[in-house]
Tab-separated table of C-alpha atoms and ligand atoms in Angstrom:
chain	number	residue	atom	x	y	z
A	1	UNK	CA	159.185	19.917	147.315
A	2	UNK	CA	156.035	17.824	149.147
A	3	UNK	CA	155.279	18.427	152.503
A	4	UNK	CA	155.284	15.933	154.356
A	5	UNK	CA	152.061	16.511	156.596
A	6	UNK	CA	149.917	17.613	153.789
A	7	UNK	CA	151.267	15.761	150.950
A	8	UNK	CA	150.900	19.324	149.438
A	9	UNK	CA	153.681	20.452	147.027
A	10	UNK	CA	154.839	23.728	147.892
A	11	UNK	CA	156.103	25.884	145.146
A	12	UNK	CA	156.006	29.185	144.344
A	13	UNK	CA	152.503	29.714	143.955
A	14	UNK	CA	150.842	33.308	143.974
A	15	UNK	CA	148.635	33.832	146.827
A	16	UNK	CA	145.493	33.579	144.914
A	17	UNK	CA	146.160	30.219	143.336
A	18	UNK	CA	143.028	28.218	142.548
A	19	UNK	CA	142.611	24.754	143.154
A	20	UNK	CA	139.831	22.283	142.242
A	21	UNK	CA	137.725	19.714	141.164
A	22	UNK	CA	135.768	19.906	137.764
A	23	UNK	CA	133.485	16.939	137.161
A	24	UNK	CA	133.376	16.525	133.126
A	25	UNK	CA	129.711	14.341	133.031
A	26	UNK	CA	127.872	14.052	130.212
A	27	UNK	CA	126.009	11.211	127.557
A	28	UNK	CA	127.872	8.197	126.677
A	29	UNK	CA	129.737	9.640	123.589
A	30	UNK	CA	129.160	13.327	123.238
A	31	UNK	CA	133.024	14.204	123.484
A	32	UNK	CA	134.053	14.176	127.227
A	33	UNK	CA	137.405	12.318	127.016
A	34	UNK	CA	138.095	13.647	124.006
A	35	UNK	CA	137.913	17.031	125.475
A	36	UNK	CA	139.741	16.099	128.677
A	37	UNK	CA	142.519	15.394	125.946
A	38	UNK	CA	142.002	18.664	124.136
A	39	UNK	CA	142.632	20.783	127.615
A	40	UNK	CA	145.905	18.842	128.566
A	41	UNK	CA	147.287	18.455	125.488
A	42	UNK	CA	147.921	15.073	125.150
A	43	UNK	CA	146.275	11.733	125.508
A	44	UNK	CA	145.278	10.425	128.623
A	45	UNK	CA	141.711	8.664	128.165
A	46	UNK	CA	140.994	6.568	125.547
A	47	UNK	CA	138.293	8.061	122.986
A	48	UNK	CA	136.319	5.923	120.954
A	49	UNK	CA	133.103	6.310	118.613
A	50	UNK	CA	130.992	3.786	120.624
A	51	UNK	CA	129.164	4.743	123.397
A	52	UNK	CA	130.443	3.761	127.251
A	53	UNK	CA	134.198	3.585	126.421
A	54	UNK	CA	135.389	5.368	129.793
A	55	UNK	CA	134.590	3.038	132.471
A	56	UNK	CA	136.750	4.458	135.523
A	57	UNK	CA	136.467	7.966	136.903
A	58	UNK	CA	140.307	8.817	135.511
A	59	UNK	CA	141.533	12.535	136.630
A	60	UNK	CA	143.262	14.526	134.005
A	61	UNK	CA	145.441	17.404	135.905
A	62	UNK	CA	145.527	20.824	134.408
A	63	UNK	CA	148.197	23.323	135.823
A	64	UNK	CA	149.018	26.458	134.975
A	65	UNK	CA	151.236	29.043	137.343
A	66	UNK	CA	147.751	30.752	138.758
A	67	UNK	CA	145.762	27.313	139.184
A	68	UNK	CA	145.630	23.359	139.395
A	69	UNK	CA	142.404	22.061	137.987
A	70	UNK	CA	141.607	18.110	138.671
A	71	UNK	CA	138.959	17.309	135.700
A	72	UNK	CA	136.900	14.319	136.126
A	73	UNK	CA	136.525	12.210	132.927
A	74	UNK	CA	133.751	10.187	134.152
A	75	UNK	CA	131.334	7.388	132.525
A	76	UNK	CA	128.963	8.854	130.298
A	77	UNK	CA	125.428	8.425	132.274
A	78	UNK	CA	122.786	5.748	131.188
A	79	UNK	CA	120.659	3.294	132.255
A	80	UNK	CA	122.279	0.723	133.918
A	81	UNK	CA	122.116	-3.000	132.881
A	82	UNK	CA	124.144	-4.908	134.622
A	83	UNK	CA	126.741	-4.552	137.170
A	84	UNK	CA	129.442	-2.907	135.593
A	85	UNK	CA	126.716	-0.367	134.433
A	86	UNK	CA	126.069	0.451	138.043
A	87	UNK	CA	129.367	0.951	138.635
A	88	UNK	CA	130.042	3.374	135.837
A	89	UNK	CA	126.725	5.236	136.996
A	90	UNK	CA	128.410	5.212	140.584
A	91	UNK	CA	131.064	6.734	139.099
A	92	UNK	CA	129.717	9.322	137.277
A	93	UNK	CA	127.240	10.309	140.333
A	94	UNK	CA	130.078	9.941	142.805
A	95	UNK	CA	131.836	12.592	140.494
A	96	UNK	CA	129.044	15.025	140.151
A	97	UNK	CA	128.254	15.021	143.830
A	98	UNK	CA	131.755	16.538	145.221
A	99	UNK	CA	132.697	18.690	142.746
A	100	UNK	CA	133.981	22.336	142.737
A	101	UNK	CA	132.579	22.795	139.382
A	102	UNK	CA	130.167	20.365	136.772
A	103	UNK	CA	130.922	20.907	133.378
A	104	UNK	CA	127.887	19.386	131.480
A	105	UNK	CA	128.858	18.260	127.930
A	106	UNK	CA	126.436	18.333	125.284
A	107	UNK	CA	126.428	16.580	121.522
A	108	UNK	CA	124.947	19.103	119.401
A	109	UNK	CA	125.016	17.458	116.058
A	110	UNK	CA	122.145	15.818	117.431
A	111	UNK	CA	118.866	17.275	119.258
A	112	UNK	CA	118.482	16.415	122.898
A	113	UNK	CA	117.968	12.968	123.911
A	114	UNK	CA	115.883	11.781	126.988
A	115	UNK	CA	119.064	10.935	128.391
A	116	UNK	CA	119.800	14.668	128.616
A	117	UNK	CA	116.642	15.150	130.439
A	118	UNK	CA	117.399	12.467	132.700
A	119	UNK	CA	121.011	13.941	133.556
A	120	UNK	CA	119.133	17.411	133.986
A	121	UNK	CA	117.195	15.801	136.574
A	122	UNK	CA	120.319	14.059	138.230
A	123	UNK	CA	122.316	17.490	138.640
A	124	UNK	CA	119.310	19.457	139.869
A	125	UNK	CA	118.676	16.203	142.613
A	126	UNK	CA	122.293	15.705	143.290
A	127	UNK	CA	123.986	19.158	142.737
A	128	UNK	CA	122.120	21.953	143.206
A	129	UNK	CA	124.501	24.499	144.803
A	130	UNK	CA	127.077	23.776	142.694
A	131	UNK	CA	128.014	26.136	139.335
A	132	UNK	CA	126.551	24.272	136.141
A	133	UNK	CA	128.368	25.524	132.861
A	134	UNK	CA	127.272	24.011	129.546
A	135	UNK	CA	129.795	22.590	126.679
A	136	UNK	CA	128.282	22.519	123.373
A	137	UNK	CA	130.694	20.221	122.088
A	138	UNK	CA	130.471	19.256	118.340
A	139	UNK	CA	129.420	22.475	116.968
A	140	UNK	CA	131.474	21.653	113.727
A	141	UNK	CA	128.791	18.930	112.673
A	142	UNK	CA	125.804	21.327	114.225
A	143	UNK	CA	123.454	22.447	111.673
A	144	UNK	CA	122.004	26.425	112.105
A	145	UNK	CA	122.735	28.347	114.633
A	146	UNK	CA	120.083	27.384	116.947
A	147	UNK	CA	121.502	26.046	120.196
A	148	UNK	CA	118.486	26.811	122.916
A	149	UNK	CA	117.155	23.270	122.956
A	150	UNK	CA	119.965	22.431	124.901
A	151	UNK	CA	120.308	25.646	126.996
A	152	UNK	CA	116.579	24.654	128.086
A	153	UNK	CA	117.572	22.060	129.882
A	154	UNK	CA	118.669	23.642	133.120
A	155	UNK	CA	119.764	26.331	134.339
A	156	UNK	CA	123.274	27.293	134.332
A	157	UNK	CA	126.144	29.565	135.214
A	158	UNK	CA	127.528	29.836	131.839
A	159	UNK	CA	127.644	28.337	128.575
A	160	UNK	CA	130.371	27.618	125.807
A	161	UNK	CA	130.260	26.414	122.687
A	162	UNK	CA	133.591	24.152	121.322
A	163	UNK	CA	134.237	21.092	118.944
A	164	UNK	CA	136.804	19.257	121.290
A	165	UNK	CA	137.925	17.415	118.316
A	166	UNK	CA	139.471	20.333	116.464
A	167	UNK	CA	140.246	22.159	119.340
A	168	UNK	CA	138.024	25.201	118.844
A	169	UNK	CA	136.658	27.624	121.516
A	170	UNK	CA	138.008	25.108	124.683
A	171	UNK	CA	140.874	27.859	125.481
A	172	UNK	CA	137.787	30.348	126.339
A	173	UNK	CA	136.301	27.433	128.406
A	174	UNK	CA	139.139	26.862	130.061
A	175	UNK	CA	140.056	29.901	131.226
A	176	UNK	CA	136.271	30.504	132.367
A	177	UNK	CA	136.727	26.957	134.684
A	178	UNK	CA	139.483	28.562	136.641
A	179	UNK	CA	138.023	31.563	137.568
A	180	UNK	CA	135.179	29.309	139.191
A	181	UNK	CA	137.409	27.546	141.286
A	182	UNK	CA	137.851	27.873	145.125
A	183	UNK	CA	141.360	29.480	146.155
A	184	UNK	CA	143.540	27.000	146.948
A	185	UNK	CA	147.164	24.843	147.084
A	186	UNK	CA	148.572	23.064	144.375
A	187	UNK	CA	148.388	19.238	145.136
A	188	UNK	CA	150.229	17.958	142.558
A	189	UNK	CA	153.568	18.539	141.233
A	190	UNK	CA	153.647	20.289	137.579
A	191	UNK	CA	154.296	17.546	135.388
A	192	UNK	CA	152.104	15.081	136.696
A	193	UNK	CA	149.170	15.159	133.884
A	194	UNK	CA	146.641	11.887	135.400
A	195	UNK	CA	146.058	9.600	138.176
A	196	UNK	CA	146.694	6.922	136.881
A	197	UNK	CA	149.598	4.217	136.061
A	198	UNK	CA	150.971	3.463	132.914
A	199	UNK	CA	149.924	-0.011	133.642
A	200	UNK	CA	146.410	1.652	133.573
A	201	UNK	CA	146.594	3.254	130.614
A	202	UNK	CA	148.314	0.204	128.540
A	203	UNK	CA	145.174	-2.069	129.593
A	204	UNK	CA	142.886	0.819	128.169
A	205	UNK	CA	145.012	1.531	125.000
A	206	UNK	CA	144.535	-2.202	124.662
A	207	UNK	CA	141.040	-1.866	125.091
A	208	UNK	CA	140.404	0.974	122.865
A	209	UNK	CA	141.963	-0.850	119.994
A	210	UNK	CA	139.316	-3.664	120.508
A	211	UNK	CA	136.902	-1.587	120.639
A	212	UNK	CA	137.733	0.453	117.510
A	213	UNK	CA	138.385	-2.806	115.701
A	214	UNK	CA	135.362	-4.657	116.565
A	215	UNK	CA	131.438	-3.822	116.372
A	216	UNK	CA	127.801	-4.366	118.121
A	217	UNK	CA	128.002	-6.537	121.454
A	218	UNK	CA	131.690	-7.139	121.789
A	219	UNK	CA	133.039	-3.529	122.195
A	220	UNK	CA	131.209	-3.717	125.815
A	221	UNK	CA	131.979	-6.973	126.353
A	222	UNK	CA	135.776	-6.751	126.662
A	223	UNK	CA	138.017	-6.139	129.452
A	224	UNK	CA	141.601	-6.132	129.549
A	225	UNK	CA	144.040	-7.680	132.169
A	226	UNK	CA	147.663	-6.530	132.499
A	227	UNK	CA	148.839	-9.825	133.685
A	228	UNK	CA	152.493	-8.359	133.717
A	229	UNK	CA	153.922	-5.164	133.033
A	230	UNK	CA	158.017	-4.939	133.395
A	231	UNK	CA	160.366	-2.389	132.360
A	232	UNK	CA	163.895	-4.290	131.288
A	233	UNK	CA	167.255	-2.201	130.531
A	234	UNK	CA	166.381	-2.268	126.607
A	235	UNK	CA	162.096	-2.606	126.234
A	236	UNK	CA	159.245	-3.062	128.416
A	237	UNK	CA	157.575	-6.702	128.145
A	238	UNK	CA	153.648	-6.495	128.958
A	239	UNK	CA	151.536	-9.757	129.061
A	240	UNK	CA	147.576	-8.861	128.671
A	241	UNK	CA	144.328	-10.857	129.029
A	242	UNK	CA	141.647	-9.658	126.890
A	243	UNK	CA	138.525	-11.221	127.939
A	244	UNK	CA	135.158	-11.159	126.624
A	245	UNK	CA	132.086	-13.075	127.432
A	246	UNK	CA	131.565	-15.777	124.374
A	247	UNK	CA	132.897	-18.066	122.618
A	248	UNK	CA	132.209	-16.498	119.076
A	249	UNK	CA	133.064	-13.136	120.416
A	250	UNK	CA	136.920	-14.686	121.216
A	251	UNK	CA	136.778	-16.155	117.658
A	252	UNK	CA	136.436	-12.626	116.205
A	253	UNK	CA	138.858	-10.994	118.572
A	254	UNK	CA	141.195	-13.094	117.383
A	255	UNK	CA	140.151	-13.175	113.545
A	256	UNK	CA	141.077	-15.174	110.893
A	257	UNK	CA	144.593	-16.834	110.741
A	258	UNK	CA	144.931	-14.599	114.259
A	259	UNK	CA	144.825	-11.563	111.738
A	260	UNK	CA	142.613	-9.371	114.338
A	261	UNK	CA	144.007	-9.939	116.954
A	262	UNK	CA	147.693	-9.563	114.842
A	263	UNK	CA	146.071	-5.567	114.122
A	264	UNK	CA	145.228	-4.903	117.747
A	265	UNK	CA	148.128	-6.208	119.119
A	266	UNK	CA	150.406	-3.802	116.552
A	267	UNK	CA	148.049	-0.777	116.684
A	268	UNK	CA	147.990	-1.375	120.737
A	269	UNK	CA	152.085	-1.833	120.734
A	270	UNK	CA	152.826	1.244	118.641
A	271	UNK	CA	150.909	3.574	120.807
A	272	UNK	CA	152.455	2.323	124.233
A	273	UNK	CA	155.772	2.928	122.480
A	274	UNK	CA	155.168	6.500	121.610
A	275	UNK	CA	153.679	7.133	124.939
A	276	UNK	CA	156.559	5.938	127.266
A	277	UNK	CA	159.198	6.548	124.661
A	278	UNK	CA	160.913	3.158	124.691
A	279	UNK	CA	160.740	0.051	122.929
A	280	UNK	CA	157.638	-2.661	123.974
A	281	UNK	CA	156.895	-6.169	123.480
A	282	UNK	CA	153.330	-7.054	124.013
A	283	UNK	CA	152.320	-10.372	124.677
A	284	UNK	CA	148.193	-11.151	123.817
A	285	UNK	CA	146.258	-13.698	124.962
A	286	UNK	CA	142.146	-13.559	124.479
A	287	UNK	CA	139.966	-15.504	127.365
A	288	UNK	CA	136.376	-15.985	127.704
A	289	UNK	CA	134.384	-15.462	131.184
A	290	UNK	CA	130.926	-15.756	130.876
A	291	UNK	CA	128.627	-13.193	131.845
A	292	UNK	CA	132.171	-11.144	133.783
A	293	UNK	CA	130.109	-8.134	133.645
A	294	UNK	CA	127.804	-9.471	136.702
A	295	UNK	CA	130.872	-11.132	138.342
A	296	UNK	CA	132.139	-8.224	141.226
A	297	UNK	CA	135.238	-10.274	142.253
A	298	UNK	CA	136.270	-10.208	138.349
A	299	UNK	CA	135.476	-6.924	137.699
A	300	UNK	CA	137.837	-5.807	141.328
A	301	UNK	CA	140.335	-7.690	139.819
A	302	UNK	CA	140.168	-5.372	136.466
A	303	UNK	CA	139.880	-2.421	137.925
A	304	UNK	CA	136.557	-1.675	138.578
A	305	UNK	CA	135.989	-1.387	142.073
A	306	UNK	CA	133.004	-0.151	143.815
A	307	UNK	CA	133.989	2.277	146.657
A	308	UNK	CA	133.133	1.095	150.155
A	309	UNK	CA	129.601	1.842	151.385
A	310	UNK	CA	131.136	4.687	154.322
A	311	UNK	CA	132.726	6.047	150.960
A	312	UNK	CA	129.788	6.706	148.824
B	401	GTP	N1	132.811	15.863	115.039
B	401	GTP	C1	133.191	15.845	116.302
B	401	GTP	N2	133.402	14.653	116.905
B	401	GTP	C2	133.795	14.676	118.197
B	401	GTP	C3	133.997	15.882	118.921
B	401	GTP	N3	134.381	15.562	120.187
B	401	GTP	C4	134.407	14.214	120.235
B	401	GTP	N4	134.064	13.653	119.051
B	401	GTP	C5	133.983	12.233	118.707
B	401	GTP	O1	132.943	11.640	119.463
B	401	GTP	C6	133.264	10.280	119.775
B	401	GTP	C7	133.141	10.052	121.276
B	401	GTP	O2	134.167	10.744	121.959
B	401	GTP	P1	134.597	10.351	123.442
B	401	GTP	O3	135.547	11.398	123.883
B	401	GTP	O4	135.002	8.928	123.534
B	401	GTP	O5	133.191	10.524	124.202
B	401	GTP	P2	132.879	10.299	125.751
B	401	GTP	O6	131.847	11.317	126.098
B	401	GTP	O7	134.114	10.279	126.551
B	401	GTP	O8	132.189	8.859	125.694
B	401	GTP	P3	132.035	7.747	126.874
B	401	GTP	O9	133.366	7.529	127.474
B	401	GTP	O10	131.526	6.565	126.108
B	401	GTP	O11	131.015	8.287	127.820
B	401	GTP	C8	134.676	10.043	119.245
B	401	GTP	O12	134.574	9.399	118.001
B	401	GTP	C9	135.237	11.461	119.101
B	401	GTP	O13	136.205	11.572	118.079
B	401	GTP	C10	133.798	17.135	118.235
B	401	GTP	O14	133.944	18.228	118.753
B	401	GTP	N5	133.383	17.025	116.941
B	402	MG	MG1	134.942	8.834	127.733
C-alpha cells in the first residue's frame, strides 16, 4: 500500500530496515552491469564486451525483508570526446556524488590502468566522506594471487573479491552493502526490480545486439529509437530507428541481402519475448544522422538528457 504523501510503500518492514543508494562506478568494461545483473538475478542492463555500453544511469532495485538497496549502474568513466561522452561522465559523477555507498569495480585480469588512477582521484575529490568498498571483479581470469596493485589505489572501507560472470563471492558482497546502509523506508514495492520502462529496455536490447554484432567505430556510433511500442490483445508491435552516423556504417548494419540486420532484428525479438512473456513483432528501420553524438536535441530525444543546471 503507497502512501500517498510520501510515495513511500508501507509494508511490514522491521524497524531497522535499511534503505539506500549504492553507486556501482567503475572503467568502461570491467563488469559493472554485469554484476548489477548477478545481484538481482535477472537481466536488467545490457552487458556487452566493448567498452561504454551503459550510457544512462539505470537503477537496479535489490530488496530483501531487512533492506531496499537502489544500485547505480552507471557509465563506465573516461575521457570524454564528444557530447554524449560528457553526458555519460555526468552521469557517472552525478552518481558517485550522492551516494549512500560507492562500490568501486575493478578488472583484475588486467593490471591497473591510468584510468583507475584517474577514478581514484575523482572519488577522493568528489566523495570523500562516503564508504569506498572495492570489487575485484574477474578474479576467474586473474593470474596469482597478488591483488595489492589495486588495493593501492585508495583507501577503502572494505574489499571483495568476485567474478560477476559466474556468480562467485557477490552473495558475501552483498550482504556486506546492506549493513553499510543508512536505516531507512522501503520506497519501492517488492517486485519492482529497475527504473526503467520496458520501452527502455527494448531500445537497449536492440542496441546491445548491434553492438555485439558489429565491431570498431560503429558499436559507439549507434543509437536506438523506439518509434512505437504497443501492446495488442495477442503480441506487442515495436517500430525502432537504429541510427548511426555514416553512410557505410548503415550499409553494414544492415549487411548483405539485409542479412545483419535480419540477425539483430531476430536475436533482438527473441529476447523481448522472453522478457515480457508474450509474443513481439519488431519492425527495423536503420537511419543515418551525421555526427548525432554532438547533436543535444537528438540525443534528448533518445534518451540522453542532461539534468538541468539547479540539478547537477
Ligand atoms: N571473465 C569474466 N568476464 C566478465 C566478468 N564480469 C563481466 N565480464 C565481462 O566483461 C564484459 C563487460 O561487462 P559489462 O558488464 O558490460 O561491463 P560494464 O562495466 O558495465 O561496461 P560499460 O557499461 O561499458 O562501462 C562483458 O563481456 C562481460 O561478460 C567476470 O567476472 N569474469
Ligand atoms: Mg555497463
Amino acid at each position: 500500500m503507497s502512501d500517498e504523501n510520501t510515495g513511500i510503500f508501507q509494508e511490514d518492514w522491521p524497524e531497522d530496515h535499511r534503505s539506500g543508494v549504492v553507486a556501482v562506478i567503475g572503467r568502461p568494461n570491467v563488469g559493472k552491469s554485469t554484476l548489477i545483473n548477478a545481484i538481482l538475478g535477472q537481466k536488467i542492463a545490457i552487458a556487452t564486451p566493448k567498452p561504454q555500453t551503459t550510457r544512462r544511469t539505470q537503477v537496479g532495485i535489490y530488496t530483501v525483508p531487512q533492506a531496499q538497496m537502489m544500485l547505480f549502474d552507471t557509465p563506465g568513466l573516461h575521457k570524454a570526446r564528444n557530447r554524449m561522452g560528457e553526458f555519460m561522465m555526468n552521469e557517472a559523477q552525478f552518481a558517485l556524488k550522492d551516494a549512500d555507498v560507492n562500490l568501486w569495480i575493478l578488472d583484475t585480469s588486467e593490471p591497473p590502468t591510468t584510468a583507475d588512477t584517474y577514478i581514484a582521484q575523482t572519488l577522493k575529490d568528489m566523495a570523500p566522506g562516503t564508504p569506498l568498498v572495492l570489487a575485484l571483479n574477474k578474479i576467474d581470469q586473474h593470474k596469482g594471487e597478488d591483488y595489492s596493485a589495486y588495493t593501492d589505489l585508495i583507501e577503502h572501507e572494505s574489499v571483495y573479491r568476485v567474478s560477476a560472470l559466474k556468480n562467485d563471492g557477490v552473495e558475501a558482497l552483498v550482504n556486506h552493502l546492506i549493513e553499510l546502509l543508512p536505516e531507512g523506508p522501503r520506497y519501492y514495492p517488492v517486485d519492482q526490480v529497475s527504473d526503467v520502462t520496458m520501452r527502455f529496455v527494448a531500445a537497449e536490447v536492440i542496441r546491445e545486439k548491434v553492438m555485439m554484432n558489429t565491431e570498431q567505430e560503429i558499436p559507439h556510433a549507434v543509437a536506438v529509437e523506439i518509434f512505437d511500442y504497443k501492446d495488442n490483445e495477442d503480441r506487442t508491435n515495436i517500430h525502432a530507428i537504429i541510427y548511426v552516423e555514416r553512410d557505410s556504417q548503415k550499409g553494414i548494419v544492415i549487411g548483405k541481402g539485409g542479412a545483419m540486420i535480419k540477425q539483430i532484428g531476430t536475436q533482438a525479438r527473441h529476447e523481448i519475448m522472453e522478457m515480457i512473456e508474450r509474443p513481439v513483432h519488431l519492425d527495423l528501420r536503420v537511419k543515418v544522422l551525421k555526427n548525432w553524438r554532438s547533436n543535444e536535441s537528438f540525443m534528448r530525444r533518445v534518451g540522453y538528457r542532461f539534468p538541468k543546471k539547479e540539478d547537477n
